[in-house]
Coordinates of C-alpha atoms in Angstrom, one line a residue:
X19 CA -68.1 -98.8 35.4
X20 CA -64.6 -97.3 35.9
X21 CA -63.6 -98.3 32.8
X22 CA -67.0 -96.9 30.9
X23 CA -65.9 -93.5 32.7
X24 CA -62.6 -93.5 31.6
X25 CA -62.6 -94.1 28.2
X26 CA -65.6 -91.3 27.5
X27 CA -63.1 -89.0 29.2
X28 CA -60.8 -90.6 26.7
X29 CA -63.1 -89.8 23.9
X30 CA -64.1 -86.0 24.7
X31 CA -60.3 -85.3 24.6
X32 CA -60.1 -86.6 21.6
X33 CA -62.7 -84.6 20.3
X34 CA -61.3 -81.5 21.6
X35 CA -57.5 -82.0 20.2
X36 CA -59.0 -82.6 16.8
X37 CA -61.1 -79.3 16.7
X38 CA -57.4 -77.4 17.5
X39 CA -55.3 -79.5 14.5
X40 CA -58.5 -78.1 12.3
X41 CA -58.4 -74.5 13.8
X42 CA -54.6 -74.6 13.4
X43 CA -55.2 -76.0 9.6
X44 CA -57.3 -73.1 8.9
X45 CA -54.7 -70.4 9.8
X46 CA -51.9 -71.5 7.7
X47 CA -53.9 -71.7 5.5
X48 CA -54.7 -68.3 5.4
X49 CA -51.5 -67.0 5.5
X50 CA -50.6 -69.5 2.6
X51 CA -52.9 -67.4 0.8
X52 CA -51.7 -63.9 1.9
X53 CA -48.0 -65.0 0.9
X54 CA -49.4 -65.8 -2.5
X55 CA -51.2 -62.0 -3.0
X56 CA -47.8 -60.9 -1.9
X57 CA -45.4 -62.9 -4.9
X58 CA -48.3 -62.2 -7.4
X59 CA -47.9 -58.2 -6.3
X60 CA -44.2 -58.8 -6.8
X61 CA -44.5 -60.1 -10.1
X62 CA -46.9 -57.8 -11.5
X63 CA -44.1 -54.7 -10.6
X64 CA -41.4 -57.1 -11.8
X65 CA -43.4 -57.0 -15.1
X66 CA -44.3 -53.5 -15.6
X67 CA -40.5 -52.6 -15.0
X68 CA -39.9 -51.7 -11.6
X69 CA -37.3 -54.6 -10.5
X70 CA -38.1 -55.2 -6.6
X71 CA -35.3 -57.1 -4.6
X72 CA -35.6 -58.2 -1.4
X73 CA -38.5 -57.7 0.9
X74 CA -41.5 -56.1 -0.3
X75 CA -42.1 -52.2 -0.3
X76 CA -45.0 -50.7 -0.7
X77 CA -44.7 -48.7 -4.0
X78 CA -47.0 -45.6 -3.3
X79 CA -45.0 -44.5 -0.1
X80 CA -42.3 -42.2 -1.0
X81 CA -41.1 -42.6 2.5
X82 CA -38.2 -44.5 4.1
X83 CA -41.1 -46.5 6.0
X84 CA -41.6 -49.7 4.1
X85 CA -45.1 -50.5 5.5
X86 CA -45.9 -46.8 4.8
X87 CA -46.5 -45.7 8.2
X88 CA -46.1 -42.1 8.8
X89 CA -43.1 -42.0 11.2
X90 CA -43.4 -39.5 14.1
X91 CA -39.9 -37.7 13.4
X92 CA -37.7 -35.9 15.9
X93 CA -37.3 -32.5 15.5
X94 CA -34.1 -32.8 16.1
X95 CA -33.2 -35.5 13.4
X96 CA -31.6 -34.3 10.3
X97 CA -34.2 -33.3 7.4
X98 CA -34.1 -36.1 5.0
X99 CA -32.6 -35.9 1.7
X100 CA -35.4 -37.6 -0.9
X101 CA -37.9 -34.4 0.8
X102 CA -37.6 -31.8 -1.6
X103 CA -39.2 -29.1 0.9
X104 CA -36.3 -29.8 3.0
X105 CA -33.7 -31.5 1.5
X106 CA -29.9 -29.8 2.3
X107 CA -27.7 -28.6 -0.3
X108 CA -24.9 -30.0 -0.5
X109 CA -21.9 -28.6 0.9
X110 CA -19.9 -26.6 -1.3
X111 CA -15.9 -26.8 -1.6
X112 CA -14.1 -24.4 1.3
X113 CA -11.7 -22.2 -0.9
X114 CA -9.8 -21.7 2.3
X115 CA -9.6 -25.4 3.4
X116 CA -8.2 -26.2 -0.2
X117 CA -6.6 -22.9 -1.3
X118 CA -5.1 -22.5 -5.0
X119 CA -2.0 -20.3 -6.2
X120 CA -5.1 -18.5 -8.3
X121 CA -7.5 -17.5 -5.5
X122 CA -7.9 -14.9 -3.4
X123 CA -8.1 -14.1 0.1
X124 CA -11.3 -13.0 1.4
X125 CA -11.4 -9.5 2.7
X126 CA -12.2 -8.7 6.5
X127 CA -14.9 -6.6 7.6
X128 CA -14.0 -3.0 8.7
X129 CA -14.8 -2.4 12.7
X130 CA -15.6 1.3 12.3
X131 CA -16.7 3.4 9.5
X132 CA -14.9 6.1 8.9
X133 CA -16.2 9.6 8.6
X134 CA -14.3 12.7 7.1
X135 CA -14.4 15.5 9.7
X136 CA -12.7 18.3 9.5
X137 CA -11.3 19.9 12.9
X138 CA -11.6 23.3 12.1
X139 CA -15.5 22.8 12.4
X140 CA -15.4 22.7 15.9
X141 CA -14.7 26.3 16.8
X142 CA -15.6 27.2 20.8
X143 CA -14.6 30.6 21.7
X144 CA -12.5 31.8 24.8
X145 CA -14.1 33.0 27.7
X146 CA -11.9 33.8 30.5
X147 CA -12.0 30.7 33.6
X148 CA -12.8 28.3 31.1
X149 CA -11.1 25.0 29.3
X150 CA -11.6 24.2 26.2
X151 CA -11.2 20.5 24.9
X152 CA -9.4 21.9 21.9
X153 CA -7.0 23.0 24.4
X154 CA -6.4 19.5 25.5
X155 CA -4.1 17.9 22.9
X156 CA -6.6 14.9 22.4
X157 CA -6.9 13.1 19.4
X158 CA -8.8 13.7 16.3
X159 CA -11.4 10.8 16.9
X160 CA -12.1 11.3 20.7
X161 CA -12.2 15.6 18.9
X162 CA -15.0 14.0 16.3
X163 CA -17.2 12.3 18.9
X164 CA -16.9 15.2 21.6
X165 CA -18.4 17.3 18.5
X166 CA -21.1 15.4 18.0
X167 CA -22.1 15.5 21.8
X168 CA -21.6 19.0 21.7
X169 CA -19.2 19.6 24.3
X170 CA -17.6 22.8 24.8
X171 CA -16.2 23.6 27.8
X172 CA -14.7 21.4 30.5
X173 CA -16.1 21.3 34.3
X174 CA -14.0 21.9 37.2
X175 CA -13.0 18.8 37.1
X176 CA -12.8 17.9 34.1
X177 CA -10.0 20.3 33.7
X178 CA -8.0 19.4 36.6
X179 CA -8.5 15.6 35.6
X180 CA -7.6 15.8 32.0
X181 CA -4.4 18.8 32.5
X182 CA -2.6 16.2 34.5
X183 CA -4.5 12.5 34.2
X184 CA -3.3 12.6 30.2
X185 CA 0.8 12.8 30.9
X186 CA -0.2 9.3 33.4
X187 CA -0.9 10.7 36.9
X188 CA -2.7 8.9 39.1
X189 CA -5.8 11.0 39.8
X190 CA -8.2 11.2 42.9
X191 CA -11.4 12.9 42.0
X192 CA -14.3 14.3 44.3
X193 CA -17.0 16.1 42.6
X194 CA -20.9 16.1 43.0
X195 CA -22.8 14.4 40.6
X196 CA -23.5 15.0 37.3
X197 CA -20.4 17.7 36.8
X198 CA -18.3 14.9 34.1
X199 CA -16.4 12.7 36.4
X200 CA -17.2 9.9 33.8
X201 CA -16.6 11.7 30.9
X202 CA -12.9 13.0 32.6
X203 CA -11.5 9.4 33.2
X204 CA -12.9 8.2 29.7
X205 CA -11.3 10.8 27.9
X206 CA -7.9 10.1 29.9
X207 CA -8.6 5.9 29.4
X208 CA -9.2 6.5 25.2
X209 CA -6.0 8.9 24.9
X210 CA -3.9 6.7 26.6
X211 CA -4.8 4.0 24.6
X212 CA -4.6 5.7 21.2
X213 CA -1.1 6.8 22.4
X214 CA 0.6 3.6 24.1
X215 CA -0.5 0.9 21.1
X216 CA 1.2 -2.1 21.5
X217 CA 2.3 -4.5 19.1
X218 CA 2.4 -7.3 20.9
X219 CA -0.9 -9.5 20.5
X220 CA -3.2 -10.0 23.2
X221 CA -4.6 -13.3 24.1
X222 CA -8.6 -12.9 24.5
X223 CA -9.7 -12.0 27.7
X224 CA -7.2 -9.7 28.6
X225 CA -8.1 -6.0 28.5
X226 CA -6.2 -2.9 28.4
X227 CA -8.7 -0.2 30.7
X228 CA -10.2 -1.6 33.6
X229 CA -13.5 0.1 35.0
X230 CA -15.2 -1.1 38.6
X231 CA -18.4 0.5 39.2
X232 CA -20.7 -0.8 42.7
X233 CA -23.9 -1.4 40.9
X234 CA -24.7 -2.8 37.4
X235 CA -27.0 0.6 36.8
X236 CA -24.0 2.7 36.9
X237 CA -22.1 -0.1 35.0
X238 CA -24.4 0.2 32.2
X239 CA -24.7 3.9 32.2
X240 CA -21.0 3.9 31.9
X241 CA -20.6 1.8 28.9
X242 CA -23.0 4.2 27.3
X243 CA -21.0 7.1 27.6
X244 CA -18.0 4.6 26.7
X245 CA -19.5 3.9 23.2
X246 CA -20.6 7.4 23.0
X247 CA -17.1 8.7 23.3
X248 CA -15.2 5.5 20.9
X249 CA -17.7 6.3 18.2
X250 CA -14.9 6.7 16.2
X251 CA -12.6 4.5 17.2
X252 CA -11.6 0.7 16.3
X253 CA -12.0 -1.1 19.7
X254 CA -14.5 -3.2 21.8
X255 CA -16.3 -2.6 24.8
X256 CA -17.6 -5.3 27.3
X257 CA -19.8 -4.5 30.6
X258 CA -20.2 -7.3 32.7
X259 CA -22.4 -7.8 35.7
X260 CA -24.5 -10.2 37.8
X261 CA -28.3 -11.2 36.9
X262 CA -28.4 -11.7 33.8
X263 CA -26.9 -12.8 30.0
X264 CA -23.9 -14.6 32.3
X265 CA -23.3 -16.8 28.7
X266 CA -23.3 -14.0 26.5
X267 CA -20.9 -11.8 28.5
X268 CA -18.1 -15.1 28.5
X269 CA -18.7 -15.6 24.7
X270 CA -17.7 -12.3 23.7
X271 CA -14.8 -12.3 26.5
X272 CA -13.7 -15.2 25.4
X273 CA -14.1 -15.0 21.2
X274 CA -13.0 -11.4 21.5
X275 CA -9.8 -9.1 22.1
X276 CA -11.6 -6.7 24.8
X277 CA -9.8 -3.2 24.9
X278 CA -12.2 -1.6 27.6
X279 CA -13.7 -3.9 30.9
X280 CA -16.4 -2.2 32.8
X281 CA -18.2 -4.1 35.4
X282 CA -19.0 -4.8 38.8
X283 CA -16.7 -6.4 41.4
X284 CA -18.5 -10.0 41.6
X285 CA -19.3 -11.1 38.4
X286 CA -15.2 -9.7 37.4
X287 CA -14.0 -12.1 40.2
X288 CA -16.2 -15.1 38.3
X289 CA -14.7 -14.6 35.3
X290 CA -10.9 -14.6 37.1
X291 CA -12.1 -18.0 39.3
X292 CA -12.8 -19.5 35.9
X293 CA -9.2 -18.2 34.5
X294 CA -11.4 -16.5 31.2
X295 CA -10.2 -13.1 32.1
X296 CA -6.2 -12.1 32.6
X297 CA -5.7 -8.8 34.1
X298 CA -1.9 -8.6 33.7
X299 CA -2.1 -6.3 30.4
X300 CA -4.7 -3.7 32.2
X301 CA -2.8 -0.5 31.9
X302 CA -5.4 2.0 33.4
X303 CA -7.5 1.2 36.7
X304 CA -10.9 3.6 37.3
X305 CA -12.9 2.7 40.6
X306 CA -15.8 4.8 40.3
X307 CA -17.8 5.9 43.5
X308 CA -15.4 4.0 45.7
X309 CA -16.8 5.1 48.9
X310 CA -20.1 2.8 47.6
X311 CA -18.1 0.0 47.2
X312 CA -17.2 0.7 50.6
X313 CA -20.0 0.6 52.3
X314 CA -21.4 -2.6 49.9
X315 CA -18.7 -4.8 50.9
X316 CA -16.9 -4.9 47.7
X317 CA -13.8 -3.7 48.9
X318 CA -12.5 -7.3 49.7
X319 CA -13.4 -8.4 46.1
X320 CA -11.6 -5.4 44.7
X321 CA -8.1 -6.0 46.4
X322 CA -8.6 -9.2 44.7
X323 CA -8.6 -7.5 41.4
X324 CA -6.0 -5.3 41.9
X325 CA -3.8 -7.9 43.0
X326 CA -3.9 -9.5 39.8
X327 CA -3.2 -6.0 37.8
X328 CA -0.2 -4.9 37.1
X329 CA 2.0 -2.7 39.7
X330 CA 0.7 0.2 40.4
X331 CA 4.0 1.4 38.9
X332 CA 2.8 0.2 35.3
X333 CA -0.3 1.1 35.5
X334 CA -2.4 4.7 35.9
X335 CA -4.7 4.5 38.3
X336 CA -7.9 6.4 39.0
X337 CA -10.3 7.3 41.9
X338 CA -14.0 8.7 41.5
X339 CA -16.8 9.5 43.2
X340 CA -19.3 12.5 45.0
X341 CA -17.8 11.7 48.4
X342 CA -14.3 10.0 49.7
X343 CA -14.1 9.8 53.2
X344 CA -10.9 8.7 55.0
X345 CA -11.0 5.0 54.9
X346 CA -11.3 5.4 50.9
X347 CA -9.0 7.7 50.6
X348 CA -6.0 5.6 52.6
X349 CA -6.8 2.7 50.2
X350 CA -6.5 4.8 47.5
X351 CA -3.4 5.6 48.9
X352 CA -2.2 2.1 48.9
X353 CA -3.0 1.4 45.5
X354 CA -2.0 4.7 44.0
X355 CA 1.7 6.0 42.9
X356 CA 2.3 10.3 43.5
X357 CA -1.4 11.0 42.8
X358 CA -2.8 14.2 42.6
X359 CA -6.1 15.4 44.3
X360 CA -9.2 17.0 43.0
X361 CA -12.0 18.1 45.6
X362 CA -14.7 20.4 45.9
X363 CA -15.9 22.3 49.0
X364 CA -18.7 20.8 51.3
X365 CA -20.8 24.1 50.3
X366 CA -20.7 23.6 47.0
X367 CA -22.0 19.7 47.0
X368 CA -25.8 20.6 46.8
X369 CA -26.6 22.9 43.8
X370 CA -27.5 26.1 44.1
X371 CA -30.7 25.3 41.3
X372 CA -32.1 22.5 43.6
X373 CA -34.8 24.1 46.1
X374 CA -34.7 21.9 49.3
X375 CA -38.4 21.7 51.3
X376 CA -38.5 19.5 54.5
X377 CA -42.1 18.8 55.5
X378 CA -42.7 17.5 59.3
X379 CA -45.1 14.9 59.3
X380 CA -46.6 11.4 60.9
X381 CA -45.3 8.2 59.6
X382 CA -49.5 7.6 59.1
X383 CA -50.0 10.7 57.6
X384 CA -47.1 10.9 55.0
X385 CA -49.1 8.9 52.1
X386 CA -51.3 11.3 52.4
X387 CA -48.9 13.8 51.7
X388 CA -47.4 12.2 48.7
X389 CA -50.5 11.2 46.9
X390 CA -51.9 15.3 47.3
X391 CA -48.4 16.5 46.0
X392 CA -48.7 13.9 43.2
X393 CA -52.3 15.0 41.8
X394 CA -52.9 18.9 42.8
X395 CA -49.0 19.6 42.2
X396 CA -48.7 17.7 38.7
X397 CA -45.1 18.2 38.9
X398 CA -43.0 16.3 35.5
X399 CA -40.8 13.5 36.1
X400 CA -41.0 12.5 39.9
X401 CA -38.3 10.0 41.4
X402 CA -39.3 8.9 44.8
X403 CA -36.8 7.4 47.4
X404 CA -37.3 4.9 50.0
X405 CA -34.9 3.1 52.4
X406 CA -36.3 -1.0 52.0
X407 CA -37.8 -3.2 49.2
X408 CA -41.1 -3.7 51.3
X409 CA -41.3 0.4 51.5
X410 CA -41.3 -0.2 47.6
X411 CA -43.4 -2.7 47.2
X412 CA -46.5 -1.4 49.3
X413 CA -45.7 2.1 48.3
X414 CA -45.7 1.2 44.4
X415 CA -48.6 -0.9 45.4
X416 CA -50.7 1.9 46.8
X417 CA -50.2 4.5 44.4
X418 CA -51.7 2.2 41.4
X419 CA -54.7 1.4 43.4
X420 CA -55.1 4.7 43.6
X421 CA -55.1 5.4 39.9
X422 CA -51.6 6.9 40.0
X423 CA -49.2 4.4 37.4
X424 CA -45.6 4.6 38.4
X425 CA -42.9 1.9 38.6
X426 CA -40.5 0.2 41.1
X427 CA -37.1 -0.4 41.3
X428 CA -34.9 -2.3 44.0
X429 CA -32.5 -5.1 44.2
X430 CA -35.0 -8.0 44.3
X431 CA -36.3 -6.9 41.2
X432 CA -35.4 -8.9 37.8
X433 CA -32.4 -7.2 35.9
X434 CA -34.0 -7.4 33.1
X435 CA -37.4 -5.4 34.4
X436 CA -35.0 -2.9 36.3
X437 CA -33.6 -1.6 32.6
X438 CA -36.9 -2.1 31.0
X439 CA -38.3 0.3 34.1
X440 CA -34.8 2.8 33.8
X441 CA -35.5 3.2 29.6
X442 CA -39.2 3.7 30.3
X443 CA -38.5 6.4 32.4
X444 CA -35.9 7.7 30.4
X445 CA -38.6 8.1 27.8
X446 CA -41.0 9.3 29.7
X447 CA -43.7 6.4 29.5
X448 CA -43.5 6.7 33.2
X449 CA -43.6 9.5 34.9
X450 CA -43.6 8.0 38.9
X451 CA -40.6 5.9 39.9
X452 CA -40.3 4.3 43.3
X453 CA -36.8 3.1 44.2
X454 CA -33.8 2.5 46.9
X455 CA -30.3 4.0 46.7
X456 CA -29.2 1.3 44.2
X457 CA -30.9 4.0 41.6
X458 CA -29.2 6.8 43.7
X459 CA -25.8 6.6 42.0
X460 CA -24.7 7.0 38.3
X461 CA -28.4 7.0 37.1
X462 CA -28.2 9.7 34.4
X463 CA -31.9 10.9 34.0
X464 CA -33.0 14.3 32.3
X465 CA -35.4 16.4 33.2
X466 CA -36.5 14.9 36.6
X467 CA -38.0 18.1 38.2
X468 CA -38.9 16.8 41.7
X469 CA -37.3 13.8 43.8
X470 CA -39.2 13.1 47.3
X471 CA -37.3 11.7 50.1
X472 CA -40.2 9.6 51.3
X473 CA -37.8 8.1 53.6
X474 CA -34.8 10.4 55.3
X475 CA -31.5 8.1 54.7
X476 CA -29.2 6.6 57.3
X477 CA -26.5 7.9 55.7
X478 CA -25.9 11.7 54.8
X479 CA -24.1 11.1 51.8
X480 CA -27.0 9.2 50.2
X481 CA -29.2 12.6 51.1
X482 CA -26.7 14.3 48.3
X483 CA -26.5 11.9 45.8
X484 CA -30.2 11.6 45.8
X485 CA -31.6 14.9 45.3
X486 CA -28.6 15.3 42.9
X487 CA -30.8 12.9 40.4
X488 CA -32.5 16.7 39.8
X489 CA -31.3 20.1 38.4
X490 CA -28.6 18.4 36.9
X491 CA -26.6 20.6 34.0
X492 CA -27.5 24.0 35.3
X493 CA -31.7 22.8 35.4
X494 CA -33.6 23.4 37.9
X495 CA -35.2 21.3 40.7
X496 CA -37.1 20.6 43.7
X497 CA -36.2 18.4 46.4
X498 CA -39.3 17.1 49.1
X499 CA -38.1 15.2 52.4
X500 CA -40.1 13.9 55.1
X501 CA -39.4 14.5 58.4
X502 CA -41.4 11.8 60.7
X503 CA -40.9 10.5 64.1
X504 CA -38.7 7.5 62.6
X505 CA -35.9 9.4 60.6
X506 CA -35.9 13.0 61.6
X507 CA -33.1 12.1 63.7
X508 CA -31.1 12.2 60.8
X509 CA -31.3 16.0 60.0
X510 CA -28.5 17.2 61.8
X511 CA -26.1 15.2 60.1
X512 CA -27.6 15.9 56.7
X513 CA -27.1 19.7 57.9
X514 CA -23.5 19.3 59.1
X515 CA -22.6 17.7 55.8
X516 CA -23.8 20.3 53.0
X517 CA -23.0 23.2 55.6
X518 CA -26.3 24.7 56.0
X519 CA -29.0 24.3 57.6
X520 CA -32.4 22.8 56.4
X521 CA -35.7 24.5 56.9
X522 CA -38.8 22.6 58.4
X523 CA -42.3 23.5 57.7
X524 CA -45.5 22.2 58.5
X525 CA -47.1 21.3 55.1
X526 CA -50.2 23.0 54.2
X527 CA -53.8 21.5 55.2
X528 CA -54.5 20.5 51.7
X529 CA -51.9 18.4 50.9
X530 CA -53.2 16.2 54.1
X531 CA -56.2 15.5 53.2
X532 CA -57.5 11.4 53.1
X533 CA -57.1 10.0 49.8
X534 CA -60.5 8.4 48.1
X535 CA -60.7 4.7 47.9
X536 CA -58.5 2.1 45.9
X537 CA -59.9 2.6 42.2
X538 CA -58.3 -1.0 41.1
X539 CA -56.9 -4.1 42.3
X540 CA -53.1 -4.3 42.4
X541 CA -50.4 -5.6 40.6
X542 CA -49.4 -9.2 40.9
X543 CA -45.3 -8.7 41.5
X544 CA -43.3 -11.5 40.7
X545 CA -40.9 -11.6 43.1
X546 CA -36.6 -12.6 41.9
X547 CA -36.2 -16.4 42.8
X548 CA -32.7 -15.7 42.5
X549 CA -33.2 -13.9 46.1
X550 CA -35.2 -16.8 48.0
X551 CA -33.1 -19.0 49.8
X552 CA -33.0 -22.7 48.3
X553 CA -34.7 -25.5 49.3
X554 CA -33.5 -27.5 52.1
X555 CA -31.4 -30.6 51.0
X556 CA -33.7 -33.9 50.7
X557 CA -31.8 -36.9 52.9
X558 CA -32.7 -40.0 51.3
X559 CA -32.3 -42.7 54.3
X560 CA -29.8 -41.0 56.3
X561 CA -29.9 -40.9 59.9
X562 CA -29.3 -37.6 61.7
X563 CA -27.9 -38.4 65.0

């Protein structure tokens, strides 16, 4: 019986090994007959003239794919040549890389266009206690470019700056703003270069005139005035500063002979970590508003600069701003050789055109009193001041539920949005801007006919350079303070510093009045992520002990 069993096992496997060999059988020969289709295809384009070596290609694919697949092609990959949508030209020979006795050497591009002007055009007559700039022996292009902005007569001091700041003095200047201090060391900077050329060639990176400014809105407004006054002139202008177009800034440092550097202190002390900018060829130094920098924390980071300029006995060197108090003015001393001071009197620091109202109110009752001056008032160009970015935010936040659209301006706010804000008030597509002190200096606005104090500062000097944003070049203006329970204490100090005294009034009933409910929902503001901290650091296995 074992046996019977065994070899019927024997058999079925048999059976089963044979029905593979003929399953096997069948698929070679299958391909058999596939390689056959494949030499007869051969031999048919063999025939008709088209002589095919090697393996076969499939004849109606003008591809470099030789099944004919349509490849999935990297964008970055280089645009083949047999594509005649996208096939490159080929390169043609450099005449500079293989120059002949016959050719010619290509001309460079002009900098500056040239415009005939003639001097005697610009005629100002004499009145009696006035400069002239014609007076000034300044040169015929900074002459062309004053013309065009029509400038006539020099301020205060202007005049002192430019009588003695163009034979080299060192200069510090005290003026209020918006009386020319930038125009009066721009003036002296372009002389002096136009004067003391130097035929020695600089290495890139390495500029002549060296400006420091606190905050990059003062920067920029700076280099405007710069470009406005070198119209004429064959030289480049750089303004560097932190938050924004960090590689565009080092390209054109680097690629580029720089005459004039204007910036703020940090993003000046990265390029001189990195070794892209040398300041040993800077032959004038401006600080501008240097009791700011003060009071930022900048001074540390501009010793640093100036101890990489040259001596202060090569150099000229140039103070600026609406206040200097003592501490600036013994630095200045330090880094300044037999300079000559320019002041103006405490009285005259607030201008006579600027009407000053100081309205006692409750901390809850002051919205009130802004939105009601906003909408029964109807006043022009309105720049509000508050002391901290959340006072900006819910302020900003409140007025546009209320219907009224205005914009906001602080440090956490994206460099980028704070210019596209400045030039949208500049042009008057906003009428309401909320801000801090960073838009209290160097912010050269026209026409801005009230600016409200909706938070008393700290500081007294920030109460003059704030309501100086109005009645600027003999306009007038209104300033609006609130006086509330949290900042009034600040008055007498404010009082003390313009020598007079400031007048507090109850506001009328109708400007308290509740306003009516939020019209709209509010803005979603992106906050800077440049301001968060970062994230905490991830430990991968480590043991804290």
């Amino acid at each position: 019986m074992v046996l019977k069993l065994l070899r019927l096992i024997g058999r079925k496997l048999q059976g089963k090994s044979s029905t593979k060999k003929k399953e096997a059988g069948e698929i070679e020969k299958k391909k058999e007959s596939v390689h056959k289709k494949d030499l007869d295809k051969k031999s048919e384009i063999v025939k008709s003239g088209g002589g095919v070596k090697g393996p076969y290609v499939n004849p109606n694919y003008k591809g470099s794919n030789p099944r004919g697949y349509t490849p999935v092609r990297s964008p970055y990959r280089k645009p083949q040549q047999n594509d005649p949508s996208k096939q490159v030209s080929p390169a043609k020979p450099s005449s500079i890389a293989k120059s002949t006795s016959t050719s010619k050497p290509v001309p460079k591009p002009t900098a500056k266009v040239t415009v005939k002007w003639n001097p005697d055009e610009f005629k100002v007559p004499v009145v009696e206690g006035k400069k002239r700039f014609e007076d000034f022996d300044l040169p015929e292009e900074i002459m062309h470019a004053i013309f065009d902005l029509n400038f006539q007569y020099c301020t205060p001091i202007q005049m002192e700056i430019l009588g003695k700041g163009l034979e080299g003095k060192d200069a510090i200047g005290q003026a209020q703003t918006g009386t020319g201090k930038t125009a009066a060391f721009l003036i002296t900077s372009l002389t002096r270069i136009l004067r003391n050329k130097s035929t020695e060639k600089r290495r890139l990176g390495s500029p002549r005139v060296l400006v420091l400014a606190p905050t990059r809105e003062l920067a920029m407004q700076i280099s405007q005035d710069a470009l406005l006054l070198s119209k004429y002139l064959d030289i480049n202008i750089l303004t560097v500063f932190g938050g924004m177009d960090y590689n565009k800034q080092r390209n054109y440092l680097v690629n580029k002979t720089v005459d004039i550097l204007i910036g703020t202190p940090g993003r000046i002390i990265d390029f001189i970590n990195k070794k892209e900018l040398h300041l040993n060829k800077v032959d004038t130094l401006v600080l501008d508003e240097a009791d700011r920098m003060l009071d930022m924390g900048f001074i540390p980071d501009v010793k640093k600069i100036v101890r990489v300029c040259p001596p202060k006995e090569e150099r000229q060197t140039l103070f600026f701003s609406a206040t200097i108090n003592t501490d600036v003015r013994n630095l200045a001393g330090t880094w300044t050789k037999d300079s000559f001071s320019v002041e103006i009197e405490p009285d005259e620091l607030i201008v006579k055109s600027i009407e000053q109202i100081v309205y006692i109110v409750t901390s809850r009752e002051k919205y009130y009193l802004l939105y009601n001056i906003l909408m029964k008032e109807k006043p022009g160009k309105i720049l509000v001041f508050v002391n901290r970015r959340d006072e900006v935010r819910d302020l900003g936040r409140k007025l546009f539920r209320n219907g009224i659209e205005c914009e906001i301006i602080s440090g956490e706010v994206d460099q980028r949005k704070r210019i596209k804000v400045l030039d949208n008030f500049k042009s008057n597509a906003v009428k309401v801007l909320i801000a801090t002190d960073v838009a209290g200096r160097g912010i050269h606005v026209d026409n801005i006919s009230h600016v409200i104090n909706y938070s008393l500062p700290g500081d007294p000097q920030d109460y003059v350079h704030r309501i100086g944003r109005t009645g600027r070049a003999g306009a007038t203006g209104i300033s609006i303070s609130f006086a509330t329970e949290d900042d009034s204490f600040s008055i007498p100090a404010i009082e003390e510093l313009i020598g007079k005294p400031l007048v507090c009034i109850n506001p009328p009933e109708e400007l308290l009045k509740q306003p009516p409910p939020y019209e709209r929902e509010a803005k979603k503001i992106e906050p800077n992520k440049n301001n968060y901290p970062r994230p905490p650091r991830k430990y991968n296995n480590r043991r804290r002990e």
